[in-house]
Amino acid sequence: EYPPPLRTRLAEMAAGFGLIATGGSDYHGTYKPGLDLGIGHGDLSVPDAAYDALLAARPREAPR
């Protein structure tokens, strides 16, 4: 639902703070026509690189 320039700016801000930018469909049920689980609006896509970055950032061992 956000225009491309805003999405670009938000991604830049996340990178500037050392955050891993992810995204999703914001799916909360079937009451919003045209908004499907894992699809969202328009050209939504979450790159595999986001998943890879999350895996790389996770602790290797559970905290005790």
PDB file of C-alpha atoms in Angstrom:
ATOM      1  CA  GLU A   1       0.000   0.000   0.000  1.00  0.00           C
ATOM      2  CA  TYR A   2       3.025   2.303   0.257  1.00  0.00           C
ATOM      3  CA  PRO A   3       4.429   4.090  -2.794  1.00  0.00           C
ATOM      4  CA  PRO A   4       7.860   2.940  -4.033  1.00  0.00           C
ATOM      5  CA  PRO A   5       9.713   6.124  -2.962  1.00  0.00           C
ATOM      6  CA  LEU A   6       8.484   5.685   0.611  1.00  0.00           C
ATOM      7  CA  ARG A   7       9.423   1.999   0.635  1.00  0.00           C
ATOM      8  CA  THR A   8      12.906   2.923  -0.578  1.00  0.00           C
ATOM      9  CA  ARG A   9      13.269   5.569   2.130  1.00  0.00           C
ATOM     10  CA  LEU A  10      12.093   3.191   4.851  1.00  0.00           C
ATOM     11  CA  ALA A  11      14.569   0.533   3.680  1.00  0.00           C
ATOM     12  CA  GLU A  12      17.356   3.130   3.776  1.00  0.00           C
ATOM     13  CA  MET A  13      16.373   4.150   7.295  1.00  0.00           C
ATOM     14  CA  ALA A  14      16.326   0.533   8.474  1.00  0.00           C
ATOM     15  CA  ALA A  15      19.786  -0.043   7.001  1.00  0.00           C
ATOM     16  CA  GLY A  16      21.043   3.143   8.637  1.00  0.00           C
ATOM     17  CA  PHE A  17      19.987   1.808  12.033  1.00  0.00           C
ATOM     18  CA  GLY A  18      21.446  -1.626  11.350  1.00  0.00           C
ATOM     19  CA  LEU A  19      17.999  -3.227  11.178  1.00  0.00           C
ATOM     20  CA  ILE A  20      16.968  -6.098   8.937  1.00  0.00           C
ATOM     21  CA  ALA A  21      14.099  -4.937   6.758  1.00  0.00           C
ATOM     22  CA  THR A  22      11.349  -7.502   6.329  1.00  0.00           C
ATOM     23  CA  GLY A  23       7.826  -7.218   5.029  1.00  0.00           C
ATOM     24  CA  GLY A  24       4.605  -9.091   4.783  1.00  0.00           C
ATOM     25  CA  SER A  25       1.005  -9.058   3.697  1.00  0.00           C
ATOM     26  CA  ASP A  26      -0.324  -7.675   7.003  1.00  0.00           C
ATOM     27  CA  TYR A  27      -2.988 -10.363   6.755  1.00  0.00           C
ATOM     28  CA  HIS A  28      -5.512 -10.297   9.604  1.00  0.00           C
ATOM     29  CA  GLY A  29      -8.275 -12.472   8.207  1.00  0.00           C
ATOM     30  CA  THR A  30     -10.688 -12.680   5.318  1.00  0.00           C
ATOM     31  CA  TYR A  31     -12.549  -9.428   5.969  1.00  0.00           C
ATOM     32  CA  LYS A  32     -10.365  -7.405   3.560  1.00  0.00           C
ATOM     33  CA  PRO A  33     -11.202  -8.382  -0.033  1.00  0.00           C
ATOM     34  CA  GLY A  34      -8.164  -8.661  -2.294  1.00  0.00           C
ATOM     35  CA  LEU A  35      -5.716  -9.097   0.586  1.00  0.00           C
ATOM     36  CA  ASP A  36      -4.605 -12.706   0.725  1.00  0.00           C
ATOM     37  CA  LEU A  37      -2.244 -14.468   3.109  1.00  0.00           C
ATOM     38  CA  GLY A  38       1.332 -14.130   1.883  1.00  0.00           C
ATOM     39  CA  ILE A  39       0.386 -12.023  -1.123  1.00  0.00           C
ATOM     40  CA  GLY A  40      -0.719  -8.613   0.107  1.00  0.00           C
ATOM     41  CA  HIS A  41      -1.217  -5.710  -2.273  1.00  0.00           C
ATOM     42  CA  GLY A  42       0.447  -5.014  -5.603  1.00  0.00           C
ATOM     43  CA  ASP A  43       4.067  -6.008  -6.003  1.00  0.00           C
ATOM     44  CA  LEU A  44       4.718  -7.209  -2.453  1.00  0.00           C
ATOM     45  CA  SER A  45       7.731  -9.449  -2.162  1.00  0.00           C
ATOM     46  CA  VAL A  46      10.138 -10.213   0.626  1.00  0.00           C
ATOM     47  CA  PRO A  47      13.525 -11.156  -0.805  1.00  0.00           C
ATOM     48  CA  ASP A  48      15.262 -14.344   0.280  1.00  0.00           C
ATOM     49  CA  ALA A  49      18.142 -12.103   1.398  1.00  0.00           C
ATOM     50  CA  ALA A  50      15.950 -10.863   4.286  1.00  0.00           C
ATOM     51  CA  TYR A  51      15.501 -14.431   5.521  1.00  0.00           C
ATOM     52  CA  ASP A  52      19.213 -15.126   5.105  1.00  0.00           C
ATOM     53  CA  ALA A  53      20.057 -11.970   7.099  1.00  0.00           C
ATOM     54  CA  LEU A  54      17.715 -13.023   9.913  1.00  0.00           C
ATOM     55  CA  LEU A  55      19.324 -16.458  10.062  1.00  0.00           C
ATOM     56  CA  ALA A  56      22.794 -14.909  10.139  1.00  0.00           C
ATOM     57  CA  ALA A  57      21.808 -12.526  12.955  1.00  0.00           C
ATOM     58  CA  ARG A  58      20.207 -15.078  15.263  1.00  0.00           C
ATOM     59  CA  PRO A  59      22.056 -16.368  18.299  1.00  0.00           C
ATOM     60  CA  ARG A  60      23.704 -19.721  17.657  1.00  0.00           C
ATOM     61  CA  GLU A  61      22.715 -20.995  21.077  1.00  0.00           C
ATOM     62  CA  ALA A  62      19.611 -20.300  23.126  1.00  0.00           C
ATOM     63  CA  PRO A  63      20.257 -17.961  26.075  1.00  0.00           C
ATOM     64  CA  ARG A  64      20.217 -19.652  29.470  1.00  0.00           C
TER      65      ARG A  64
END
